[in-house]
PDB file of C-alpha atoms and ligand atoms in Angstrom:
ATOM      1  CA  MET A1207     -13.946   1.494  10.721  1.00 73.00           C
ATOM      2  CA  ASN A1208     -10.823   0.769   9.631  1.00 82.00           C
ATOM      3  CA  MET A1209      -7.319   2.362  10.040  1.00 89.00           C
ATOM      4  CA  ASN A1210      -4.313   2.319   7.110  1.00 93.00           C
ATOM      5  CA  VAL A1211      -0.892   3.193   7.900  1.00 96.00           C
ATOM      6  CA  HIS A1212       1.839   5.370   5.767  1.00 98.00           C
ATOM      7  CA  GLU A1213       3.746   3.255   2.658  1.00 98.00           C
ATOM      8  CA  TYR A1214       6.919   3.031   4.157  1.00 98.00           C
ATOM      9  CA  GLN A1215       5.112   1.592   7.610  1.00 98.00           C
ATOM     10  CA  ALA A1216       3.598  -1.431   4.973  1.00 98.00           C
ATOM     11  CA  LYS A1217       7.127  -1.339   3.637  1.00 98.00           C
ATOM     12  CA  GLN A1218       8.817  -2.324   6.955  1.00 98.00           C
ATOM     13  CA  LEU A1219       6.119  -4.437   7.731  1.00 98.00           C
ATOM     14  CA  PHE A1220       7.094  -6.224   4.244  1.00 98.00           C
ATOM     15  CA  ALA A1221      10.858  -6.134   4.593  1.00 98.00           C
ATOM     16  CA  LYS A1222      10.212  -7.669   7.918  1.00 98.00           C
ATOM     17  CA  GLU A1223       8.617 -11.073   6.446  1.00 98.00           C
ATOM     18  CA  GLY A1224      11.099 -11.402   3.807  1.00 98.00           C
ATOM     19  CA  ILE A1225       8.776  -9.876   1.385  1.00 98.00           C
ATOM     20  CA  PRO A1226      10.930  -7.472  -1.636  1.00 98.00           C
ATOM     21  CA  VAL A1227      10.731  -3.710  -1.471  1.00 98.00           C
ATOM     22  CA  PRO A1228      13.229  -1.532  -2.416  1.00 97.00           C
ATOM     23  CA  GLN A1229      15.512   0.176  -0.130  1.00 96.00           C
ATOM     24  CA  GLY A1230      14.923   3.435   1.639  1.00 96.00           C
ATOM     25  CA  LYS A1231      14.279   5.643   4.462  1.00 97.00           C
ATOM     26  CA  VAL A1232      11.682   8.058   5.750  1.00 98.00           C
ATOM     27  CA  CYS A1233      12.169  11.511   6.702  1.00 98.00           C
ATOM     28  CA  ARG A1234      10.800  14.609   8.117  1.00 98.00           C
ATOM     29  CA  SER A1235      13.072  17.977   7.201  1.00 98.00           C
ATOM     30  CA  VAL A1236      15.550  18.611   4.255  1.00 98.00           C
ATOM     31  CA  GLU A1237      18.319  18.339   6.437  1.00 98.00           C
ATOM     32  CA  GLU A1238      17.725  14.762   7.080  1.00 98.00           C
ATOM     33  CA  ALA A1239      16.859  13.919   3.309  1.00 98.00           C
ATOM     34  CA  LEU A1240      20.177  14.732   2.574  1.00 98.00           C
ATOM     35  CA  ASN A1241      21.747  12.635   5.140  1.00 97.00           C
ATOM     36  CA  ILE A1242      19.726   9.620   3.557  1.00 97.00           C
ATOM     37  CA  TYR A1243      20.884  10.788  -0.225  1.00 97.00           C
ATOM     38  CA  ALA A1244      24.540  10.609   1.290  1.00 95.00           C
ATOM     39  CA  GLU A1245      24.192   7.183   2.472  1.00 94.00           C
ATOM     40  CA  LEU A1246      21.998   5.865   0.325  1.00 92.00           C
ATOM     41  CA  GLY A1247      24.481   6.412  -2.242  1.00 89.00           C
ATOM     42  CA  SER A1248      22.735   6.399  -5.350  1.00 86.00           C
ATOM     43  CA  LYS A1249      22.473   9.645  -7.644  1.00 91.00           C
ATOM     44  CA  GLN A1250      18.877   9.643  -8.372  1.00 96.00           C
ATOM     45  CA  VAL A1251      16.167   8.336  -5.674  1.00 98.00           C
ATOM     46  CA  VAL A1252      12.640   9.018  -5.331  1.00 98.00           C
ATOM     47  CA  VAL A1253      10.836  11.055  -3.298  1.00 98.00           C
ATOM     48  CA  LYS A1254       7.185  10.179  -1.939  1.00 98.00           C
ATOM     49  CA  ALA A1255       5.194  11.908  -0.406  1.00 98.00           C
ATOM     50  CA  GLN A1256       3.674   9.812   2.788  1.00 98.00           C
ATOM     51  CA  VAL A1257      -0.105  10.362   3.162  1.00 97.00           C
ATOM     52  CA  HIS A1258      -2.883   8.127   3.646  1.00 95.00           C
ATOM     53  CA  ALA A1259      -3.905   7.729  -0.015  1.00 93.00           C
ATOM     54  CA  GLY A1260      -3.096   6.505  -3.365  1.00 92.00           C
ATOM     55  CA  GLY A1261      -2.608   8.467  -6.524  1.00 93.00           C
ATOM     56  CA  ARG A1262       0.099  10.260  -5.010  1.00 96.00           C
ATOM     57  CA  GLY A1263       1.971   9.430  -8.244  1.00 96.00           C
ATOM     58  CA  LYS A1264      -0.569  11.398 -10.705  1.00 94.00           C
ATOM     59  CA  ALA A1265      -0.917  14.283  -7.561  1.00 96.00           C
ATOM     60  CA  GLY A1266       2.932  14.959  -7.779  1.00 97.00           C
ATOM     61  CA  GLY A1267       3.561  13.824  -5.221  1.00 98.00           C
ATOM     62  CA  VAL A1268       5.751  10.852  -6.267  1.00 98.00           C
ATOM     63  CA  ARG A1269       9.389  12.537  -8.130  1.00 98.00           C
ATOM     64  CA  VAL A1270      12.982  11.125  -9.173  1.00 98.00           C
ATOM     65  CA  VAL A1271      15.458  13.882  -8.621  1.00 98.00           C
ATOM     66  CA  ASP A1272      19.111  13.749  -9.681  1.00 96.00           C
ATOM     67  CA  ASN A1273      21.022  15.963  -7.608  1.00 97.00           C
ATOM     68  CA  LYS A1274      21.003  17.389  -3.990  1.00 97.00           C
ATOM     69  CA  ASN A1275      19.320  20.889  -5.260  1.00 97.00           C
ATOM     70  CA  MET A1276      16.425  18.512  -6.651  1.00 98.00           C
ATOM     71  CA  LEU A1277      16.363  17.133  -3.781  1.00 98.00           C
ATOM     72  CA  THR A1278      16.314  19.837  -1.196  1.00 98.00           C
ATOM     73  CA  ASP A1279      13.595  21.622  -3.769  1.00 98.00           C
ATOM     74  CA  PHE A1280      11.179  18.927  -3.787  1.00 98.00           C
ATOM     75  CA  VAL A1281      11.654  18.461   0.333  1.00 98.00           C
ATOM     76  CA  LYS A1282      10.586  22.145   0.938  1.00 98.00           C
ATOM     77  CA  GLN A1283       7.695  22.013  -1.919  1.00 98.00           C
ATOM     78  CA  MET A1284       6.280  18.735  -0.274  1.00 98.00           C
ATOM     79  CA  ILE A1285       6.906  18.890   3.294  1.00 98.00           C
ATOM     80  CA  GLY A1286       4.075  21.005   5.160  1.00 97.00           C
ATOM     81  CA  SER A1287       2.099  21.281   2.120  1.00 97.00           C
ATOM     82  CA  GLN A1288      -1.905  19.157   1.872  1.00 96.00           C
ATOM     83  CA  LEU A1289      -1.340  16.734  -0.851  1.00 97.00           C
ATOM     84  CA  VAL A1290      -4.888  16.140  -3.107  1.00 95.00           C
ATOM     85  CA  THR A1291      -5.339  13.271  -4.805  1.00 93.00           C
ATOM     86  CA  TYR A1292      -8.029  11.738  -6.799  1.00 90.00           C
ATOM     87  CA  GLN A1293      -8.803   9.443  -3.681  1.00 87.00           C
ATOM     88  CA  ASN A1294      -8.788  12.218  -0.471  1.00 88.00           C
ATOM     89  CA  ALA A1295     -11.275  14.885   0.453  1.00 85.00           C
ATOM     90  CA  PRO A1296     -11.073  18.134  -0.878  1.00 88.00           C
ATOM     91  CA  GLU A1297      -8.570  19.520   1.247  1.00 90.00           C
ATOM     92  CA  GLY A1298      -6.276  16.685   0.835  1.00 93.00           C
ATOM     93  CA  GLN A1299      -4.039  15.248   3.593  1.00 95.00           C
ATOM     94  CA  PRO A1300      -1.162  17.228   5.526  1.00 96.00           C
ATOM     95  CA  VAL A1301       2.735  15.837   4.327  1.00 98.00           C
ATOM     96  CA  HIS A1302       5.079  15.455   7.531  1.00 98.00           C
ATOM     97  CA  GLN A1303       6.931  12.723   6.014  1.00 98.00           C
ATOM     98  CA  VAL A1304       8.755  11.958   2.482  1.00 98.00           C
ATOM     99  CA  LEU A1305       9.984   8.364   1.643  1.00 98.00           C
ATOM    100  CA  LEU A1306      13.715   8.587   0.270  1.00 98.00           C
ATOM    101  CA  GLU A1307      14.005   5.246  -2.158  1.00 97.00           C
ATOM    102  CA  GLU A1308      16.229   3.868  -4.367  1.00 96.00           C
ATOM    103  CA  PRO A1309      15.422   4.101  -7.499  1.00 96.00           C
ATOM    104  CA  CYS A1310      14.103   0.939  -9.810  1.00 97.00           C
ATOM    105  CA  GLN A1311      13.925  -0.220 -13.515  1.00 97.00           C
ATOM    106  CA  ILE A1312      10.788  -0.979 -14.054  1.00 98.00           C
ATOM    107  CA  SER A1313       9.962  -3.211 -16.921  1.00 97.00           C
ATOM    108  CA  SER A1314       6.479  -3.879 -16.223  1.00 97.00           C
ATOM    109  CA  GLU A1315       3.820  -3.142 -13.390  1.00 97.00           C
ATOM    110  CA  LEU A1316       1.279  -5.750 -11.886  1.00 98.00           C
ATOM    111  CA  TYR A1317      -1.600  -5.659  -9.272  1.00 97.00           C
ATOM    112  CA  LEU A1318      -1.482  -7.691  -6.495  1.00 98.00           C
ATOM    113  CA  SER A1319      -4.288  -7.394  -3.266  1.00 97.00           C
ATOM    114  CA  VAL A1320      -5.479  -9.220  -0.144  1.00 97.00           C
ATOM    115  CA  VAL A1321      -9.208  -8.339   1.311  1.00 95.00           C
ATOM    116  CA  LEU A1322     -11.295  -9.903   3.941  1.00 91.00           C
ATOM    117  CA  ASP A1323     -14.786 -10.475   1.601  1.00 89.00           C
ATOM    118  CA  ARG A1324     -17.295  -9.708   4.464  1.00 82.00           C
ATOM    119  CA  SER A1325     -19.864 -11.416   2.855  1.00 83.00           C
ATOM    120  CA  SER A1326     -18.544 -15.216   2.471  1.00 83.00           C
ATOM    121  CA  GLN A1327     -15.938 -13.974   5.175  1.00 85.00           C
ATOM    122  CA  THR A1328     -12.907 -15.343   3.551  1.00 92.00           C
ATOM    123  CA  VAL A1329      -9.396 -14.463   2.554  1.00 96.00           C
ATOM    124  CA  ILE A1330      -9.461 -12.991  -1.233  1.00 96.00           C
ATOM    125  CA  PHE A1331      -6.487 -12.295  -3.668  1.00 97.00           C
ATOM    126  CA  MET A1332      -6.865 -10.258  -6.562  1.00 96.00           C
ATOM    127  CA  ALA A1333      -4.365  -9.806  -9.192  1.00 97.00           C
ATOM    128  CA  SER A1334      -3.733  -8.351 -12.746  1.00 97.00           C
ATOM    129  CA  SER A1335      -0.735  -7.571 -15.255  1.00 96.00           C
ATOM    130  CA  GLU A1336      -2.330  -4.248 -15.766  1.00 95.00           C
ATOM    131  CA  GLY A1337      -1.501  -2.602 -12.963  1.00 95.00           C
ATOM    132  CA  GLY A1338       0.004   1.136 -11.707  1.00 90.00           C
ATOM    133  CA  VAL A1339      -2.974   2.628 -13.168  1.00 81.00           C
ATOM    134  CA  ASP A1340      -6.644   2.704 -11.094  1.00 82.00           C
ATOM    135  CA  ILE A1341      -7.557  -0.858 -10.595  1.00 87.00           C
ATOM    136  CA  GLU A1342     -11.683   0.686 -10.767  1.00 85.00           C
ATOM    137  CA  THR A1343     -10.923   1.062 -14.374  1.00 88.00           C
ATOM    138  CA  VAL A1344      -9.227  -2.030 -15.179  1.00 91.00           C
ATOM    139  CA  ALA A1345     -12.670  -3.863 -13.659  1.00 88.00           C
ATOM    140  CA  GLU A1346     -14.429  -0.951 -15.270  1.00 88.00           C
ATOM    141  CA  SER A1347     -13.053  -1.335 -19.023  1.00 91.00           C
ATOM    142  CA  THR A1348     -11.378  -4.915 -18.473  1.00 92.00           C
ATOM    143  CA  PRO A1349     -12.811  -6.959 -15.477  1.00 91.00           C
ATOM    144  CA  GLU A1350     -11.697 -10.698 -17.072  1.00 93.00           C
ATOM    145  CA  LYS A1351      -7.897  -9.204 -16.628  1.00 94.00           C
ATOM    146  CA  ILE A1352      -8.496  -9.217 -12.960  1.00 95.00           C
ATOM    147  CA  PHE A1353      -7.839 -12.930 -11.298  1.00 96.00           C
ATOM    148  CA  LYS A1354      -8.737 -14.098  -7.689  1.00 96.00           C
ATOM    149  CA  PHE A1355      -8.390 -16.962  -5.544  1.00 96.00           C
ATOM    150  CA  SER A1356      -9.709 -17.532  -2.395  1.00 96.00           C
ATOM    151  CA  VAL A1357      -7.615 -18.742   1.002  1.00 97.00           C
ATOM    152  CA  ASP A1358      -9.228 -21.844   2.416  1.00 94.00           C
ATOM    153  CA  PRO A1359      -8.684 -20.857   6.242  1.00 91.00           C
ATOM    154  CA  LEU A1360      -7.635 -23.926   7.287  1.00 93.00           C
ATOM    155  CA  VAL A1361      -5.165 -24.900   4.745  1.00 94.00           C
ATOM    156  CA  GLY A1362      -3.768 -21.222   3.942  1.00 96.00           C
ATOM    157  CA  VAL A1363      -2.064 -20.351   0.719  1.00 98.00           C
ATOM    158  CA  MET A1364      -1.515 -23.655  -1.478  1.00 97.00           C
ATOM    159  CA  PRO A1365       1.053 -23.183  -4.163  1.00 96.00           C
ATOM    160  CA  PHE A1366      -0.734 -24.532  -6.868  1.00 97.00           C
ATOM    161  CA  GLN A1367      -2.592 -21.165  -6.196  1.00 98.00           C
ATOM    162  CA  CYS A1368      -0.167 -19.120  -6.501  1.00 98.00           C
ATOM    163  CA  ARG A1369       1.556 -20.643  -9.867  1.00 98.00           C
ATOM    164  CA  GLU A1370      -1.436 -21.005 -11.647  1.00 98.00           C
ATOM    165  CA  MET A1371      -2.355 -17.043 -11.056  1.00 98.00           C
ATOM    166  CA  ALA A1372       1.265 -16.654 -11.695  1.00 98.00           C
ATOM    167  CA  PHE A1373       0.853 -18.036 -15.034  1.00 97.00           C
ATOM    168  CA  LEU A1374      -2.144 -16.167 -15.833  1.00 97.00           C
ATOM    169  CA  LEU A1375      -0.231 -13.404 -15.536  1.00 98.00           C
ATOM    170  CA  GLY A1376       2.582 -14.238 -17.543  1.00 98.00           C
ATOM    171  CA  LEU A1377       5.249 -14.777 -14.955  1.00 98.00           C
ATOM    172  CA  GLU A1378       7.722 -17.126 -15.939  1.00 97.00           C
ATOM    173  CA  GLY A1379      11.505 -18.534 -14.877  1.00 97.00           C
ATOM    174  CA  LYS A1380      11.740 -17.679 -11.080  1.00 98.00           C
ATOM    175  CA  GLN A1381       9.268 -15.150 -11.134  1.00 98.00           C
ATOM    176  CA  ILE A1382       7.042 -18.196 -10.514  1.00 98.00           C
ATOM    177  CA  LYS A1383       8.819 -18.876  -7.028  1.00 98.00           C
ATOM    178  CA  GLN A1384       9.240 -15.470  -6.175  1.00 98.00           C
ATOM    179  CA  PHE A1385       5.074 -14.295  -7.006  1.00 98.00           C
ATOM    180  CA  THR A1386       4.325 -18.091  -4.710  1.00 98.00           C
ATOM    181  CA  HIS A1387       7.150 -16.716  -1.755  1.00 98.00           C
ATOM    182  CA  ILE A1388       5.400 -13.004  -1.783  1.00 98.00           C
ATOM    183  CA  VAL A1389       1.535 -14.212  -1.762  1.00 98.00           C
ATOM    184  CA  THR A1390       2.880 -16.672   1.084  1.00 98.00           C
ATOM    185  CA  LYS A1391       4.570 -13.747   3.329  1.00 98.00           C
ATOM    186  CA  LEU A1392       1.857 -11.436   2.482  1.00 98.00           C
ATOM    187  CA  TYR A1393      -0.998 -14.107   3.670  1.00 98.00           C
ATOM    188  CA  LYS A1394       1.033 -14.795   6.375  1.00 98.00           C
ATOM    189  CA  LEU A1395       0.870 -10.813   7.284  1.00 98.00           C
ATOM    190  CA  PHE A1396      -2.585 -10.373   6.631  1.00 97.00           C
ATOM    191  CA  THR A1397      -3.627 -12.920   8.935  1.00 96.00           C
ATOM    192  CA  GLU A1398      -0.977 -12.538  11.693  1.00 96.00           C
ATOM    193  CA  LYS A1399      -1.635  -8.684  12.103  1.00 96.00           C
ATOM    194  CA  ASP A1400      -5.928  -9.140  12.110  1.00 94.00           C
ATOM    195  CA  LEU A1401      -5.755  -6.941   8.737  1.00 95.00           C
ATOM    196  CA  SER A1402      -8.817  -6.453   6.124  1.00 93.00           C
ATOM    197  CA  MET A1403      -6.589  -4.933   3.286  1.00 95.00           C
ATOM    198  CA  ILE A1404      -3.517  -4.913   1.977  1.00 97.00           C
ATOM    199  CA  GLU A1405      -2.742  -3.491  -1.692  1.00 97.00           C
ATOM    200  CA  VAL A1406       0.321  -3.836  -4.117  1.00 98.00           C
ATOM    201  CA  ASN A1407       0.037  -1.425  -7.129  1.00 96.00           C
ATOM    202  CA  PRO A1408       2.661  -1.537  -8.280  1.00 97.00           C
ATOM    203  CA  LEU A1409       3.703  -5.286  -8.235  1.00 98.00           C
ATOM    204  CA  VAL A1410       6.683  -4.631 -10.411  1.00 98.00           C
ATOM    205  CA  ILE A1411       9.433  -6.879 -12.622  1.00 98.00           C
ATOM    206  CA  ASP A1412      12.609  -4.754 -12.593  1.00 98.00           C
ATOM    207  CA  ALA A1413      15.626  -4.914 -15.215  1.00 98.00           C
ATOM    208  CA  SER A1414      16.854  -8.164 -13.587  1.00 98.00           C
ATOM    209  CA  GLY A1415      13.152 -10.506 -14.259  1.00 98.00           C
ATOM    210  CA  ASP A1416      13.236  -9.869 -10.106  1.00 98.00           C
ATOM    211  CA  LEU A1417       9.928  -8.863  -8.922  1.00 98.00           C
ATOM    212  CA  VAL A1418       9.712  -5.561  -6.193  1.00 98.00           C
ATOM    213  CA  CYS A1419       6.510  -4.346  -4.218  1.00 98.00           C
ATOM    214  CA  LEU A1420       7.232  -0.764  -5.183  1.00 98.00           C
ATOM    215  CA  ASP A1421       3.680   0.312  -3.400  1.00 98.00           C
ATOM    216  CA  GLY A1422       2.180  -0.681  -0.210  1.00 97.00           C
ATOM    217  CA  LYS A1423      -1.244   0.129   1.343  1.00 96.00           C
ATOM    218  CA  ILE A1424      -2.759  -1.500   4.030  1.00 96.00           C
ATOM    219  CA  ASN A1425      -6.118  -1.628   6.096  1.00 94.00           C
ATOM    220  CA  ILE A1426      -6.764  -3.008   9.783  1.00 92.00           C
ATOM    221  CA  ASP A1427      -9.749  -3.444  11.740  1.00 86.00           C
ATOM    222  CA  ASN A1428     -10.108  -0.961  14.123  1.00 85.00           C
ATOM    223  CA  ASN A1429     -11.703  -3.707  16.618  1.00 87.00           C
ATOM    224  CA  ALA A1430      -8.181  -6.000  16.121  1.00 88.00           C
ATOM    225  CA  MET A1431      -6.505  -3.245  17.067  1.00 88.00           C
ATOM    226  CA  TYR A1432      -5.829  -3.809  21.098  1.00 90.00           C
ATOM    227  CA  ARG A1433      -3.769  -7.255  20.017  1.00 91.00           C
ATOM    228  CA  GLN A1434      -1.842  -5.285  17.462  1.00 93.00           C
ATOM    229  CA  PRO A1435       0.586  -2.978  19.259  1.00 92.00           C
ATOM    230  CA  GLN A1436       2.599  -2.302  16.676  1.00 90.00           C
ATOM    231  CA  ILE A1437       0.853  -1.205  14.214  1.00 93.00           C
ATOM    232  CA  ARG A1438      -1.128   1.192  16.642  1.00 92.00           C
ATOM    233  CA  GLU A1439       2.274   2.814  17.002  1.00 94.00           C
ATOM    234  CA  TYR A1440       1.776   3.684  12.947  1.00 95.00           C
ATOM    235  CA  HIS A1441      -1.789   5.673  14.037  1.00 93.00           C
ATOM    236  CA  ASP A1442      -1.324   8.691  12.317  1.00 94.00           C
ATOM    237  CA  PRO A1443      -4.304  11.093  13.453  1.00 91.00           C
ATOM    238  CA  SER A1444      -2.981  13.850  11.095  1.00 93.00           C
ATOM    239  CA  GLN A1445      -4.065  11.837   8.362  1.00 92.00           C
ATOM    240  CA  GLU A1446      -8.012  11.505   9.433  1.00 86.00           C
ATOM    241  CA  ASN A1447     -11.057  13.408   9.491  1.00 74.00           C
ATOM    242  CA  GLU A1448     -11.261  15.694  12.586  1.00 64.00           C
ATOM    243  CA  LEU A1449     -14.891  14.711  13.413  1.00 61.00           C
ATOM    244  CA  GLU A1450     -12.962  10.889  13.395  1.00 61.00           C
ATOM    245  CA  ASN A1451     -10.956  11.820  16.177  1.00 57.00           C
ATOM    246  CA  ARG A1452     -12.980  12.838  18.146  1.00 57.00           C
ATOM    247  CA  ALA A1453     -15.405  10.435  17.691  1.00 57.00           C
ATOM    248  CA  ARG A1454     -12.567   7.754  17.982  1.00 54.00           C
ATOM    249  CA  SER A1455     -11.308   9.720  21.589  1.00 55.00           C
ATOM    250  CA  PHE A1456     -15.309   8.753  22.103  1.00 56.00           C
ATOM    251  CA  ASP A1457     -15.224   5.104  21.054  1.00 55.00           C
ATOM    252  CA  LEU A1458     -17.572   5.931  18.441  1.00 53.00           C
ATOM    253  CA  SER A1459     -17.512   5.261  14.564  1.00 51.00           C
ATOM    254  CA  TYR A1460     -17.955   8.416  12.947  1.00 46.00           C
ATOM    255  CA  ILE A1461     -17.992   8.195   9.053  1.00 49.00           C
ATOM    256  CA  ALA A1462     -17.566  11.824   7.901  1.00 51.00           C
ATOM    257  CA  LEU A1463     -19.626  11.653   4.680  1.00 48.00           C
ATOM    258  CA  ASN A1464     -18.735  15.072   2.924  1.00 46.00           C
ATOM    259  CA  GLY A1465     -15.702  14.005   1.296  1.00 44.00           C
ATOM    260  CA  ILE A1466     -15.061  10.520   2.703  1.00 41.00           C
ATOM    261  CA  SER A1467     -12.430   9.812   4.246  1.00 42.00           C
ATOM    262  CA  ALA A1468      -9.579   7.705   2.684  1.00 40.00           C
ATOM    263  CA  VAL A1469      -9.914   5.668   6.065  1.00 41.00           C
ATOM    264  CA  TRP A1470     -13.191   4.588   5.264  1.00 45.00           C
ATOM    265  CA  SER A1471     -12.913   3.951   1.549  1.00 48.00           C
ATOM    266  CA  MET A1472     -10.408   2.111   0.190  1.00 62.00           C
ATOM    267  CA  GLU A1473     -10.656  -1.426   1.789  1.00 64.00           C
ATOM    268  CA  LEU A1474     -14.257  -0.699   0.990  1.00 64.00           C
ATOM    269  CA  ASP A1475     -13.120   0.327  -2.610  1.00 68.00           C
ATOM    270  CA  LEU A1476     -12.282  -2.943  -2.855  1.00 76.00           C
ATOM    271  CA  GLN A1477     -14.965  -5.271  -1.711  1.00 73.00           C
ATOM    272  CA  TRP A1478     -17.120  -4.135  -4.891  1.00 70.00           C
ATOM    273  CA  LEU A1479     -14.199  -5.742  -7.070  1.00 75.00           C
ATOM    274  CA  LEU A1480     -15.263  -8.792  -5.254  1.00 77.00           C
ATOM    275  CA  TRP A1481     -18.593  -8.578  -7.052  1.00 72.00           C
ATOM    276  CA  ILE A1482     -17.327  -8.364 -10.714  1.00 68.00           C
TER     277      ILE A1482
HETATM  278  P1  ADP B1553       0.450   5.952  -5.568  1.00 86.82           P
HETATM  279  O1  ADP B1553       0.162   4.852  -6.198  1.00 86.82           O
HETATM  280  O2  ADP B1553       0.035   6.931  -4.544  1.00 86.82           O
HETATM  281  O3  ADP B1553       0.629   6.431  -6.779  1.00 86.82           O
HETATM  282  P2  ADP B1553       3.401   4.957  -5.988  1.00 86.82           P
HETATM  283  O4  ADP B1553       3.945   4.600  -4.811  1.00 86.82           O
HETATM  284  O5  ADP B1553       2.210   3.326  -6.800  1.00 86.82           O
HETATM  285  O6  ADP B1553       2.301   5.750  -5.935  1.00 86.82           O
HETATM  286  O7  ADP B1553       4.155   5.480  -7.118  1.00 86.82           O
HETATM  287  C1  ADP B1553       3.164   6.197  -8.432  1.00 86.82           C
HETATM  288  C2  ADP B1553       4.344   5.556  -9.264  1.00 86.82           C
HETATM  289  O8  ADP B1553       5.373   5.910  -9.100  1.00 86.82           O
HETATM  290  C3  ADP B1553       4.453   3.736  -9.906  1.00 86.82           C
HETATM  291  O9  ADP B1553       3.433   3.076 -10.418  1.00 86.82           O
HETATM  292  C4  ADP B1553       5.844   3.682 -10.032  1.00 86.82           C
HETATM  293  O10 ADP B1553       5.690   4.161 -11.738  1.00 86.82           O
HETATM  294  C5  ADP B1553       6.742   4.931  -9.964  1.00 86.82           C
HETATM  295  N1  ADP B1553       7.176   4.869  -8.687  1.00 86.82           N
HETATM  296  C6  ADP B1553       7.147   4.374  -7.159  1.00 86.82           C
HETATM  297  N2  ADP B1553       8.314   3.992  -6.898  1.00 86.82           N
HETATM  298  C7  ADP B1553       9.584   4.147  -7.415  1.00 86.82           C
HETATM  299  C8  ADP B1553      10.492   3.376  -7.383  1.00 86.82           C
HETATM  300  N3  ADP B1553      10.883   3.621  -5.822  1.00 86.82           N
HETATM  301  N4  ADP B1553      11.602   3.143  -8.091  1.00 86.82           N
HETATM  302  C9  ADP B1553      10.801   3.890  -9.601  1.00 86.82           C
HETATM  303  N5  ADP B1553       9.475   4.089  -9.859  1.00 86.82           N
HETATM  304  C10 ADP B1553       8.499   4.198  -8.482  1.00 86.82           C
HETATM  305 MG1   MG B1554       0.397   2.589  -6.034  1.00 86.82          MG
END
């Protein structure tokens, strides 16, 4: 079984490793949101509902706001609601927090993920220049646009592997070094925190040509949780299925089959990509 964390938590872990993310802060109320808005000091901010599922953009859970009124309206609308996306159960998941972030001027959206290949027990990086959209769709229609390499656990990520992938993605100049940095640090995070999946979709090129992680999803194996106190603190039972929660409290692994829970599905979704 896997546990998920929220986007803002994934981004905290990224930032600690020096992986570039937009500046932002999470909050639980309109009042807090208005304070953060003042702190961020930019007229435009991006408000992002925090639930353990992707597809929030399409589901209306991500919005750019231009002023305090728009901010107040959207935060009121989101907090306390159930957000239904194509990735979660029909009843959706409750929004208790929103992330307020500086807007990024996106020039293009890429895809990057790291996943443990359970069959070969190796760590695989996957990337595509077709980011922002659902990666399963890319896999179905243009599988040749997904690039992969596996990491030798004895030597770790090799710079040439990053450079090769960067070229395939069409990156150039400073972006190649930035990509190598991001991949190397993601691998460090992946191994140190016993993760089973990290997905950055989209990894964007901004207006100045720099790479920034605009989204972050992380899965961790429950069996490793005892030695990851920091990630244990990130646990948010409100995002999980009630029966799974009860099973967890009895140390059982229960998988809800009706409206398969996001906890279970995200990493498995990527497992089949390893086969194409
Ligand atoms: P999800 O994957 O759940 O839909 P994302 O975090 O990927 O959520 O956001 C959806 C889309 O919203 C992104 O593909 C991007 O186009 C836009 N977006 C997200 N964060 C920002 C930001 N800080 N600045 C500008 N656009 C953003
Ligand atoms: Mg995303």
